[in-house]
Amino acid sequence: MSRTFPPLRYRQIHLDFHTSEAIDSVGADFDAEVFADTLVAANVDSITVFARCHHGWSYYPSEVGPAHPGLARPDLLGEMVQACRARDIETPIYITVQWDEHIAREHPEWRVMSASNASKHPSDDASASRQLTATWHTVCLSHRGFRDYVLATGQEVARRYAPPGLFFDIVSTFDCVCPACVRSMQGAGLDPENPADRAENDKRTLDSFRSEVSEALWAEFPELRIFYNAGHIHKRDPGRYDTYSHLEIESLPTGGWGWDHFPSNARYAVPKGFDTLGQTGKFHTLWGEFGGFKSEQSLDYECAQMAALGTKCLIGDQLHPSGAINADTYARLTPAYARIKAMEPWLRGARQLSDVGILSVEHFGSHGMGRNNHADDGAAQMMLEAQIPFDILDSHADFSAYPLLILPDDIPVDAALATRLGAYLDGGGKLIASHRSGLSPDGGVALHLGIADGGEETALNPTYLSAPGLDPRIPGSAVVVYAPARVVTAEGGTVLGEVAAPYANRSWRAFCSHQHFPNDPAAPALGPGIVATDRTGYIAWPIFDAYKRIGQPIYKYAVLALIDRLLPRRRLVTDLPSGGRASVTRQEGRTVLHLLYGGPQVRGVAVDDLQHGLRHIEMIEDIPRLGPLTASVALEDRPARAVSVPEGTPLDWTWEDGRATVRLDGLHIHRAIAFEAT
């Protein structure tokens, strides 16, 4: 991306306004002065406001699309923009794309025809395209008339209101086999019956749409920020982001994304050099929850985490159809944005410092375009819980920037990647691989991992880890691993653990107890389970996938034992509990340590948000104070002082062997410590 854009602001709101035509007097109670004053009092400096919503209605006098039939104020959008601009609050503008219910009903020939008749709303509705389901009926971007409609809206809004940016929502893949997509696939030699070919056609359609819209808008408005939202920062195709001005990580932890989705995606987006915006919501559950509220402490923690990971902050809200802003919502988010406002001098231009680079299976593997797979998630979760700063990497990343690389579970190593990783290891880098990672797609081991590959997995599942002496946290007796192991033999490596066999697989012919057979003490080992060389570690199980699925801490301890062996001098060491989070950033003249603790808890087990079906929900009601605690950071030079920021309070600290150590009296939600050169 060669263009430059004005930097994003730190304290943003995304103001949903998806308003049914069944509601009259829309916006009748909007008061521009109260609206803007409420934002100012809550420390908000940017708010995304609506041009057109998922129902397909415009909230300004558009010549492109229809205005909401019950709109009481002809230019509600303009009134919001004018009031905010008078108070130096930016107003990016929202435009829906593929969820446009008005267009879907006026132009049914433009609708997505999913290969599986899928719907965003789980339903037993058997009607064509789920016509009788109360949900959004997705529109396909293969249709020229629809693409022109979206672009014309963007041009009209940009010309009329001169916004700093446009947020195009729902620009994603929907496995479409509508007649236009089928023709496109047949013309390109793709098979509509092949899921991979359908995904390729979806990708080509989205790429051409984004390029077309961005080029047209930037030709007229060269500094206009543009973002296309798909609910996730996809890693399969980094080139797609050439048409973006910045990245926004939609990640409502209570809304189905979970609490580790945001940090792992921030650890991918920020190192790529994009100005990045974190996105959560004020809702207890998900977007569109009227009358739902998240606790003040949860919002405070989420925003502090965004700042600590180098992103700007955004909290999603939804305006009532009356147009009256909800004072309770903004009272709850005021403390979070007060913290961020005070912290901004220690956030601007800060660069994340990381020890570990995790090669993304979503990028290097063959796992489609969805949110992070379990192997990526499990690796990120382990690093977060161990407070090890890390980044998620794709093939464009500079591997040499990281002392240690992790290849989780399923990173096939072709000749080109083998050359890169070989040079990395020859240059002094260290590497951990698991299961099929490190193996050549053509067979055999592509890297020197101290093993030879047997070409198959154990027929027995589950299997057992036997690793006495590997780590004091790992029991000396056999530990069940809920996955088959790769069959390997040691070849130049040191065996640190073995794959122990159960008596048999469970079946109707023979079974034992409630779950599975125990390990058979008399059976020979099925092969090495953990192998190390001076530069590498290998684990035969899909250990990261297993950790995400099962959550057994012993799996994590096995990985951490290899990290301690290969990376004995970590950048950051702290006695935070596993629920704590930490990051280290660098600004000119100082290094800043961020320590956080939130502690989400499962509080609901049957949440139905009408989009994901029944699911559990983890939330934060209140956060205890931790302490005392200690943190130690490896620095290139001895600092002049350590200061708690933004308060400016000097801290007692020690310097030994290139490490600055602080002992803190406590931590509540977030603590930042600046090690300053002068």
XYZ file of C-alpha atoms in Angstrom:
678
model
C 0.000 0.000 0.000
C 1.713 3.190 -1.204
C -0.978 5.697 -0.258
C -0.929 7.532 3.054
C -3.997 8.521 5.052
C -4.680 10.680 8.108
C -4.174 8.589 11.281
C -7.167 7.011 12.954
C -8.354 8.488 16.207
C -8.126 6.556 19.448
C -11.623 6.792 20.985
C -14.299 5.794 18.506
C -17.949 4.713 18.419
C -19.642 2.639 15.731
C -23.293 3.678 15.856
C -25.499 0.989 14.311
C -28.905 2.137 13.067
C -30.558 -0.852 11.385
C -34.162 0.317 11.573
C -37.210 -1.544 10.296
C -39.757 0.045 7.978
C -42.340 -1.138 10.528
C -41.271 1.757 12.789
C -42.543 5.323 12.269
C -41.216 8.688 13.451
C -37.615 7.552 13.020
C -35.224 10.134 14.441
C -38.028 12.313 15.802
C -36.317 12.675 19.194
C -32.848 13.335 17.856
C -31.292 16.428 19.458
C -28.047 17.401 17.765
C -26.714 19.334 20.747
C -27.464 16.585 23.270
C -26.053 14.004 20.875
C -22.728 15.771 20.391
C -22.400 16.920 24.003
C -22.909 13.352 25.216
C -20.067 12.190 22.980
C -17.760 14.937 24.201
C -18.500 14.137 27.842
C -17.657 10.470 27.176
C -14.266 11.382 25.635
C -15.327 10.183 22.170
C -13.365 11.686 19.276
C -14.848 9.778 16.302
C -18.218 8.178 15.549
C -19.263 6.131 12.518
C -22.761 7.204 11.465
C -25.174 5.629 9.009
C -25.885 6.432 5.394
C -27.705 3.165 4.640
C -28.564 0.197 6.900
C -29.090 -3.547 6.448
C -32.809 -2.946 5.903
C -31.751 -1.004 2.809
C -32.951 2.422 3.947
C -31.046 5.683 3.674
C -31.018 8.296 6.452
C -30.340 11.274 4.219
C -32.025 12.592 1.055
C -30.325 10.161 -1.312
C -30.786 10.219 -5.079
C -29.420 6.650 -5.271
C -31.356 4.591 -2.722
C -34.681 5.026 -0.918
C -34.957 6.925 2.349
C -36.494 5.194 5.344
C -40.284 5.571 4.860
C -40.737 6.596 8.493
C -37.829 9.058 8.651
C -38.954 12.145 10.604
C -35.824 14.188 9.856
C -34.990 14.192 6.128
C -31.234 14.520 6.709
C -30.578 12.781 10.004
C -27.096 11.842 8.788
C -26.269 15.440 7.920
C -27.415 16.722 11.304
C -25.142 14.214 13.045
C -22.175 15.129 10.874
C -22.659 18.864 11.385
C -23.036 18.636 15.176
C -19.989 16.407 15.563
C -17.813 18.389 13.194
C -18.469 21.516 15.261
C -16.873 19.705 18.218
C -13.950 18.182 16.315
C -15.454 14.700 16.385
C -14.773 12.778 13.190
C -17.678 11.122 11.368
C -16.780 8.187 9.125
C -19.900 7.014 7.314
C -21.366 3.506 7.159
C -22.767 1.912 4.000
C -24.187 -1.604 3.979
C -23.244 -3.789 1.028
C -24.314 -7.431 0.762
C -26.975 -7.303 3.467
C -29.518 -4.931 1.924
C -33.014 -6.267 2.497
C -34.687 -3.676 0.274
C -32.481 -4.598 -2.685
C -32.871 -8.326 -1.954
C -36.653 -8.003 -2.244
C -36.682 -5.581 -5.173
C -34.071 -7.577 -7.102
C -34.347 -11.246 -6.133
C -32.302 -12.068 -9.242
C -29.303 -10.437 -7.521
C -29.469 -12.641 -4.433
C -26.787 -15.049 -3.359
C -27.762 -18.665 -4.006
C -25.711 -20.527 -1.419
C -24.534 -23.979 -2.461
C -25.904 -25.280 0.851
C -28.918 -22.924 1.138
C -27.173 -21.511 4.207
C -28.569 -18.596 6.169
C -27.161 -16.282 8.806
C -30.165 -17.162 10.949
C -30.372 -20.863 11.892
C -33.833 -21.976 10.883
C -35.962 -24.958 9.878
C -37.412 -22.816 7.095
C -37.348 -24.910 3.900
C -38.456 -22.098 1.582
C -36.221 -21.099 -1.295
C -33.336 -18.946 -0.062
C -34.969 -18.974 3.383
C -37.519 -16.447 2.165
C -39.718 -16.939 5.236
C -36.888 -16.474 7.734
C -36.561 -13.185 9.619
C -32.999 -12.503 8.515
C -30.906 -10.689 5.945
C -31.054 -12.174 2.450
C -27.599 -11.702 0.994
C -26.989 -9.959 -2.332
C -24.282 -11.196 -4.725
C -21.572 -8.856 -6.000
C -21.389 -10.596 -9.374
C -24.210 -8.344 -10.613
C -23.165 -5.117 -12.328
C -26.324 -3.247 -11.361
C -25.749 -3.921 -7.686
C -22.068 -2.959 -7.807
C -22.959 0.319 -9.497
C -25.566 0.965 -6.805
C -23.029 0.546 -3.998
C -20.378 2.697 -5.682
C -22.898 5.432 -6.478
C -23.881 5.568 -2.824
C -20.261 5.905 -1.740
C -19.646 8.700 -4.243
C -22.830 10.540 -3.267
C -22.043 10.392 0.448
C -18.415 11.430 -0.032
C -19.375 14.391 -2.206
C -22.180 15.571 0.039
C -20.634 15.153 3.513
C -16.843 15.029 2.965
C -16.357 12.282 5.572
C -12.864 11.182 6.655
C -13.722 7.617 5.690
C -16.285 5.112 4.459
C -17.050 1.809 6.206
C -18.451 -0.734 3.745
C -20.069 -3.548 5.749
C -20.613 -7.192 4.798
C -18.183 -7.725 1.963
C -17.574 -11.417 2.279
C -17.688 -14.877 0.720
C -21.038 -16.683 0.642
C -20.356 -19.822 -1.445
C -22.552 -18.480 -4.231
C -23.876 -20.511 -7.182
C -26.299 -17.964 -8.600
C -26.492 -17.984 -12.423
C -24.014 -15.095 -12.692
C -21.475 -16.893 -10.485
C -21.941 -20.161 -12.341
C -21.303 -18.391 -15.658
C -18.243 -16.733 -14.173
C -16.861 -20.058 -12.938
C -17.511 -21.833 -16.214
C -15.803 -19.031 -18.121
C -12.752 -19.309 -15.863
C -12.569 -23.097 -16.044
C -13.783 -23.535 -12.465
C -16.171 -26.253 -11.323
C -19.263 -24.955 -9.476
C -19.552 -28.325 -7.739
C -16.071 -27.985 -6.224
C -16.057 -26.042 -2.913
C -12.476 -24.829 -3.518
C -13.455 -23.484 -6.948
C -16.486 -21.742 -5.486
C -14.226 -20.138 -2.875
C -11.875 -19.015 -5.639
C -14.761 -17.451 -7.564
C -15.986 -15.666 -4.426
C -12.454 -14.346 -3.883
C -12.130 -13.068 -7.457
C -15.524 -11.393 -7.230
C -14.643 -9.619 -3.985
C -11.198 -8.605 -5.208
C -12.596 -6.990 -8.342
C -15.374 -5.240 -6.398
C -12.999 -3.771 -3.814
C -10.512 -2.660 -6.462
C -13.230 -1.044 -8.530
C -14.724 0.877 -5.613
C -11.431 1.966 -4.026
C -9.906 3.116 -7.307
C -12.982 5.154 -8.207
C -13.233 6.795 -4.790
C -9.511 7.461 -4.382
C -9.368 9.025 -7.844
C -11.738 11.695 -6.532
C -10.921 11.632 -2.796
C -7.272 10.558 -2.414
C -7.207 10.790 1.412
C -10.522 9.039 2.015
C -10.166 6.114 4.403
C -11.856 2.954 3.103
C -12.507 -0.300 4.941
C -14.436 -3.395 3.817
C -15.757 -5.392 6.764
C -16.017 -9.176 6.768
C -16.011 -9.785 10.534
C -12.430 -11.078 10.565
C -8.974 -10.073 9.332
C -8.392 -12.893 6.862
C -4.841 -14.161 6.496
C -5.185 -16.307 3.394
C -4.742 -13.441 0.947
C -2.703 -10.503 2.277
C -2.839 -8.789 -1.118
C -6.525 -8.062 -0.609
C -5.592 -5.251 1.780
C -4.054 -3.153 -1.000
C -7.554 -1.725 -1.454
C -7.876 -0.774 2.239
C -6.648 2.397 3.956
C -6.542 0.720 7.383
C -7.785 -2.371 9.179
C -10.618 -2.784 11.681
C -10.824 -5.920 13.828
C -14.497 -6.640 14.477
C -14.298 -8.823 17.575
C -17.089 -8.701 20.142
C -15.801 -11.205 22.709
C -19.271 -11.878 24.118
C -20.821 -11.978 20.644
C -19.338 -15.221 19.406
C -15.773 -14.137 18.664
C -14.404 -15.078 22.098
C -11.796 -13.329 24.206
C -8.696 -14.494 22.321
C -9.880 -13.576 18.810
C -8.998 -9.895 19.107
C -5.464 -10.221 20.533
C -4.453 -12.909 18.042
C -5.757 -10.827 15.115
C -4.158 -7.651 16.428
C -0.897 -9.606 16.592
C -1.328 -10.179 12.839
C -2.664 -6.814 11.660
C -0.469 -4.330 13.541
C 2.920 -5.797 12.468
C 1.810 -5.494 8.830
C 2.093 -1.736 9.210
C -1.575 -0.803 8.944
C -3.193 1.771 11.169
C -5.565 -0.566 12.981
C -8.780 -0.151 14.916
C -10.026 -2.649 17.493
C -13.774 -3.136 17.548
C -15.887 -4.361 20.447
C -19.445 -3.592 21.496
C -21.311 -2.146 24.460
C -23.737 -5.056 24.240
C -23.970 -7.977 26.649
C -24.393 -10.320 23.661
C -24.138 -9.168 20.048
C -24.923 -6.358 17.632
C -28.569 -5.410 17.574
C -29.201 -6.021 21.281
C -31.438 -3.186 22.410
C -31.378 -2.709 26.177
C -28.185 -4.729 26.614
C -25.217 -3.356 28.533
C -21.682 -4.478 29.229
C -20.047 -3.604 32.542
C -17.784 -0.568 32.871
C -14.873 -2.754 33.906
C -15.250 -4.991 30.874
C -15.157 -2.025 28.502
C -12.183 -0.591 30.397
C -10.263 -3.860 30.108
C -11.082 -4.363 26.417
C -10.004 -0.852 25.454
C -6.820 -1.078 27.531
C -5.984 -4.318 25.734
C -6.538 -2.684 22.354
C -4.183 0.133 23.282
C -1.581 -2.258 24.679
C -1.557 -4.173 21.392
C -1.112 -1.084 19.258
C -4.630 -0.532 17.933
C -7.009 2.360 18.280
C -10.279 1.725 20.166
C -13.882 1.440 19.014
C -17.022 0.537 20.966
C -20.147 -0.434 19.058
C -23.518 1.048 20.000
C -26.964 1.085 18.390
C -29.106 4.195 18.234
C -32.743 3.787 19.225
C -35.136 4.398 16.282
C -36.366 7.507 18.099
C -32.945 9.054 17.556
C -32.382 9.711 21.273
C -28.844 8.846 22.353
C -28.653 6.509 25.366
C -26.985 8.303 28.270
C -26.471 5.080 30.235
C -24.349 3.606 27.461
C -22.002 6.580 27.375
C -21.736 6.797 31.146
C -20.491 3.201 31.135
C -17.814 3.761 28.513
C -16.566 7.094 29.888
C -13.962 5.550 32.269
C -12.503 3.412 29.483
C -12.026 6.357 27.163
C -10.740 8.565 29.977
C -7.966 5.987 30.460
C -7.181 5.881 26.733
C -7.176 9.674 26.449
C -4.656 9.956 29.282
C -2.505 7.167 27.790
C -2.284 8.506 24.227
C 1.210 10.080 24.563
C 2.556 6.597 25.413
C 0.642 4.938 22.559
C 1.329 7.071 19.501
C 3.845 5.504 17.191
C 4.579 2.658 19.591
C 6.003 -0.489 17.970
C 5.253 -3.939 19.329
C 8.280 -5.991 20.414
C 7.805 -9.750 20.065
C 9.929 -12.829 20.685
C 7.823 -15.391 18.847
C 6.428 -15.493 15.326
C 3.569 -17.942 14.721
C 3.155 -18.988 11.100
C -0.584 -18.939 10.478
C -2.243 -22.173 9.412
C -5.067 -20.025 8.055
C -2.511 -18.588 5.618
C -0.107 -21.444 4.927
C -2.587 -24.317 5.266
C -5.686 -25.248 3.298
C -8.419 -24.202 5.679
C -10.613 -21.809 3.734
C -11.595 -18.254 4.527
C -13.222 -18.556 7.956
C -12.107 -17.184 11.281
C -8.939 -18.566 12.819
C -8.730 -22.344 12.923
C -8.020 -24.235 16.137
C -4.286 -24.624 15.549
C -3.779 -20.867 15.140
C -6.047 -20.169 18.083
C -4.374 -22.719 20.324
C -0.886 -21.383 19.630
C -1.989 -17.795 20.254
C -3.820 -18.809 23.424
C -0.701 -20.492 24.814
C 1.437 -17.398 24.187
C -1.191 -15.095 25.686
C -1.469 -17.207 28.830
C 2.316 -17.414 29.179
C 2.703 -13.631 28.606
C 5.096 -14.261 25.699
C 4.889 -11.413 23.147
C 4.198 -12.854 19.684
C 3.031 -11.975 16.192
C 0.975 -14.001 13.695
C 2.827 -14.262 10.374
C 2.019 -14.827 6.731
C 4.432 -15.411 3.866
C 5.156 -11.684 3.538
C 6.644 -11.467 7.042
C 10.328 -11.093 7.884
C 11.107 -14.287 9.797
C 14.484 -12.988 10.923
C 12.797 -10.443 13.210
C 11.860 -13.237 15.645
C 14.214 -15.318 17.819
C 11.711 -18.206 17.680
C 9.164 -19.379 15.104
C 6.248 -21.735 15.802
C 4.720 -23.836 13.008
C 1.463 -25.105 14.537
C 0.196 -28.550 13.502
C -0.368 -28.197 9.761
C 2.159 -25.956 7.987
C 3.293 -27.877 4.895
C 6.824 -26.810 3.888
C 7.315 -26.670 0.141
C 10.666 -25.961 -1.488
C 10.347 -22.170 -1.303
C 9.336 -22.146 2.361
C 12.029 -24.734 3.154
C 14.642 -22.401 1.677
C 13.416 -19.487 3.783
C 13.206 -21.487 6.991
C 16.551 -23.145 6.348
C 18.211 -19.747 5.990
C 16.435 -18.608 9.149
C 17.805 -21.554 11.138
C 21.293 -21.134 9.633
C 21.181 -17.515 10.797
C 20.661 -18.556 14.417
C 16.861 -18.709 14.565
C 14.996 -21.330 16.590
C 11.866 -23.221 15.547
C 9.117 -25.405 17.024
C 6.936 -27.552 14.749
C 4.123 -29.961 15.549
C 2.354 -32.875 13.857
C 2.431 -32.342 10.059
C 4.248 -29.013 10.203
C 7.737 -29.128 8.764
C 6.850 -31.998 6.431
C 7.104 -31.688 2.666
C 3.854 -31.911 0.675
C 5.640 -34.533 -1.409
C 6.598 -36.648 1.612
C 9.464 -36.623 4.072
C 10.764 -33.959 6.434
C 11.589 -30.647 4.765
C 13.569 -29.237 7.710
C 16.146 -30.617 10.091
C 13.913 -31.382 13.069
C 15.852 -34.363 14.378
C 13.229 -36.796 13.059
C 12.373 -39.022 10.110
C 8.705 -39.196 9.106
C 6.915 -42.544 9.021
C 4.282 -41.280 6.618
C 1.220 -41.910 8.798
C -0.508 -41.225 12.078
C -1.062 -43.643 14.923
C -4.083 -45.868 14.438
C -4.773 -45.471 18.142
C -6.683 -42.424 19.381
C -6.437 -41.060 22.000
C -2.790 -41.669 22.763
C -0.635 -40.781 25.764
C 2.326 -38.505 26.407
C 5.073 -39.982 28.550
C 7.636 -37.291 29.348
C 9.074 -37.771 32.853
C 11.511 -35.008 33.683
C 10.553 -32.711 30.801
C 8.937 -30.114 33.045
C 7.968 -30.190 36.745
C 4.417 -29.178 35.797
C 3.996 -32.329 33.664
C 3.144 -35.499 35.625
C 5.618 -38.355 35.429
C 2.813 -40.764 34.603
C 1.148 -40.985 31.201
C -1.003 -38.009 30.144
C -3.890 -38.544 27.737
C -3.714 -36.564 24.481
C -7.000 -36.480 22.606
C -5.505 -36.918 19.151
C -3.488 -39.410 17.155
C 0.247 -38.687 16.932
C 2.421 -38.549 13.850
C 4.542 -41.683 13.562
C 8.187 -40.537 13.487
C 11.589 -41.861 14.475
C 14.457 -39.923 16.015
C 17.179 -39.018 13.543
C 19.798 -36.798 15.125
C 17.471 -35.354 17.773
C 17.082 -35.930 21.490
C 13.872 -37.687 22.523
C 12.251 -35.772 25.408
C 8.914 -37.582 25.422
C 7.292 -40.646 23.897
C 3.922 -41.616 22.461
C 2.483 -44.227 24.786
C -0.218 -46.601 23.584
C -3.610 -47.401 25.084
C -4.716 -51.021 25.260
C -7.027 -50.486 22.266
C -9.371 -48.083 20.583
C -12.850 -47.904 22.082
C -15.540 -49.697 20.099
C -18.619 -51.814 20.682
C -16.379 -54.869 20.514
C -14.312 -53.758 23.472
C -14.433 -50.699 25.660
C -13.231 -49.674 29.099
C -14.811 -47.305 31.605
C -16.643 -44.156 30.571
C -14.323 -42.709 27.934
C -11.274 -44.595 26.623
C -8.788 -47.306 27.364
C -5.954 -46.436 29.757
C -2.332 -46.588 28.695
C -0.864 -50.071 28.420
C 2.306 -50.147 30.588
C 3.544 -53.296 28.853
C 3.177 -51.974 25.299
C 6.194 -50.523 23.503
C 6.175 -46.797 22.727
C 4.542 -45.883 19.437
C 7.464 -43.541 18.718
C 8.947 -40.267 19.863
C 6.401 -37.691 20.972
C 8.759 -34.768 21.637
C 12.156 -34.391 19.945
C 14.659 -31.528 20.242
C 17.854 -30.392 18.594
C 19.914 -27.378 19.549
C 17.757 -25.199 17.263
C 14.444 -27.004 16.936
C 11.677 -28.732 18.817
C 9.140 -31.156 17.374
C 5.885 -32.450 18.917
C 4.226 -35.404 17.195
C 0.659 -34.461 18.186
C -1.504 -31.641 16.783
C -0.882 -30.109 20.179
C -2.193 -26.613 19.420
C -5.463 -27.867 17.972
C -5.821 -30.196 20.956
C -5.208 -27.340 23.392
C -7.890 -25.184 21.796
C -10.375 -28.072 21.812
C -9.623 -29.580 25.215
C -7.935 -26.815 27.244
C -5.588 -29.188 29.093
C -2.776 -26.993 30.563
C -0.321 -29.900 30.388
C -0.337 -29.575 26.589
C 0.774 -25.974 27.019
C 3.473 -26.943 29.510
C 5.002 -29.281 26.921
C 5.274 -26.412 24.440
C 6.606 -24.013 27.070
C 9.256 -26.558 28.060
C 10.562 -26.437 24.487
C 10.399 -22.639 24.445
C 12.428 -22.470 27.670
C 14.974 -24.824 26.126
C 15.288 -22.878 22.869
C 14.690 -19.351 24.170
C 16.180 -19.238 27.674
C 16.300 -15.424 27.721
C 12.798 -14.113 27.190
C 12.091 -10.444 26.573
C 9.403 -10.412 29.269
C 9.048 -12.423 32.471
C 6.213 -11.776 34.921
C 4.378 -13.601 37.680
C 0.951 -12.638 36.345
C -1.485 -15.580 36.452
C -2.403 -17.294 33.181
C -5.438 -15.019 32.847
C -3.132 -11.994 32.734
C -1.994 -10.413 29.491
C 1.172 -8.451 28.718
C 2.891 -6.652 25.862
C 6.036 -4.600 25.345
C 6.214 -1.618 22.991
C 8.946 0.758 21.910
C 8.739 4.500 21.354
C 11.554 6.952 20.768
C 13.528 7.085 23.996
C 11.436 4.620 26.002
C 10.100 1.089 26.279
C 6.572 0.673 27.625
C 5.367 -2.453 29.422
C 1.612 -3.108 29.531
C 0.168 -5.512 32.116
C -3.531 -6.420 32.113
C -5.940 -8.667 33.921
C -9.617 -9.198 33.130
C -10.657 -12.747 33.957
C -13.751 -13.497 31.833
C -16.149 -16.085 33.267
C -18.825 -18.279 31.701
C -22.069 -16.749 32.966
C -24.580 -17.948 30.381
C -24.827 -21.300 28.633
C -27.866 -20.899 26.366
C -27.593 -17.489 24.733
C -29.613 -17.280 21.515
C -28.646 -14.204 19.531
C -30.659 -15.374 16.463
C -27.503 -15.641 14.372
C -25.336 -18.376 15.880
C -27.921 -20.579 17.587
C -27.489 -21.489 21.235
C -24.020 -20.869 22.627
C -22.319 -20.063 25.893
C -21.114 -16.581 26.780
C -18.028 -15.470 28.685
C -18.297 -12.042 30.230
C -16.682 -9.719 32.739
C -18.764 -8.275 35.566
C -16.028 -7.105 37.915
C -12.262 -7.419 37.984
C -10.319 -8.087 41.198
C -7.167 -6.242 42.114
C -4.036 -8.378 41.780
C -0.814 -7.910 43.606
C 1.822 -7.525 44.524
C 3.498 -8.704 41.328
C 6.825 -8.562 39.509
C 7.786 -7.957 35.892
C 11.187 -8.051 34.243
C 12.012 -6.743 30.755
C 15.205 -7.315 28.770
C 16.463 -3.979 27.396
C 19.353 -3.064 25.136
C 20.509 -0.241 27.418
C 20.100 0.591 31.074
C 17.189 3.039 31.424
C 17.413 6.211 33.485
C 14.178 5.546 35.357
C 10.962 3.528 35.493
C 7.679 5.438 35.713
C 4.059 4.365 36.099
C 2.165 6.110 33.299
C 0.117 8.168 32.746
C 0.352 9.117 36.445
C 4.088 9.875 36.220
C 4.822 8.120 39.516
C 8.470 6.945 39.777
C 8.840 3.250 40.573
C 11.487 1.308 42.447
C 13.383 -0.921 40.035
C 16.568 -2.932 39.709
C 18.986 -3.553 36.846
C 20.840 -6.823 36.477
C 22.191 -8.775 33.502
C 20.491 -6.461 31.013
C 17.080 -6.704 32.656
C 14.996 -4.032 34.344
C 12.779 -5.456 37.073
C 9.899 -3.685 38.771
C 7.935 -4.864 41.793
C 4.443 -3.433 41.757
C 2.083 -3.096 44.700
C -0.811 -4.195 42.531
C -2.713 -4.185 39.277
C -6.350 -3.391 38.573
C -7.382 -3.889 34.946
C -4.310 -2.233 33.385
C -0.928 -0.942 34.399
C 1.644 0.679 32.101
C 5.297 1.172 33.039
C 7.652 3.300 30.952
C 11.382 2.567 31.082
C 12.790 5.905 29.956
C 16.230 6.634 28.558
C 16.424 10.138 30.051
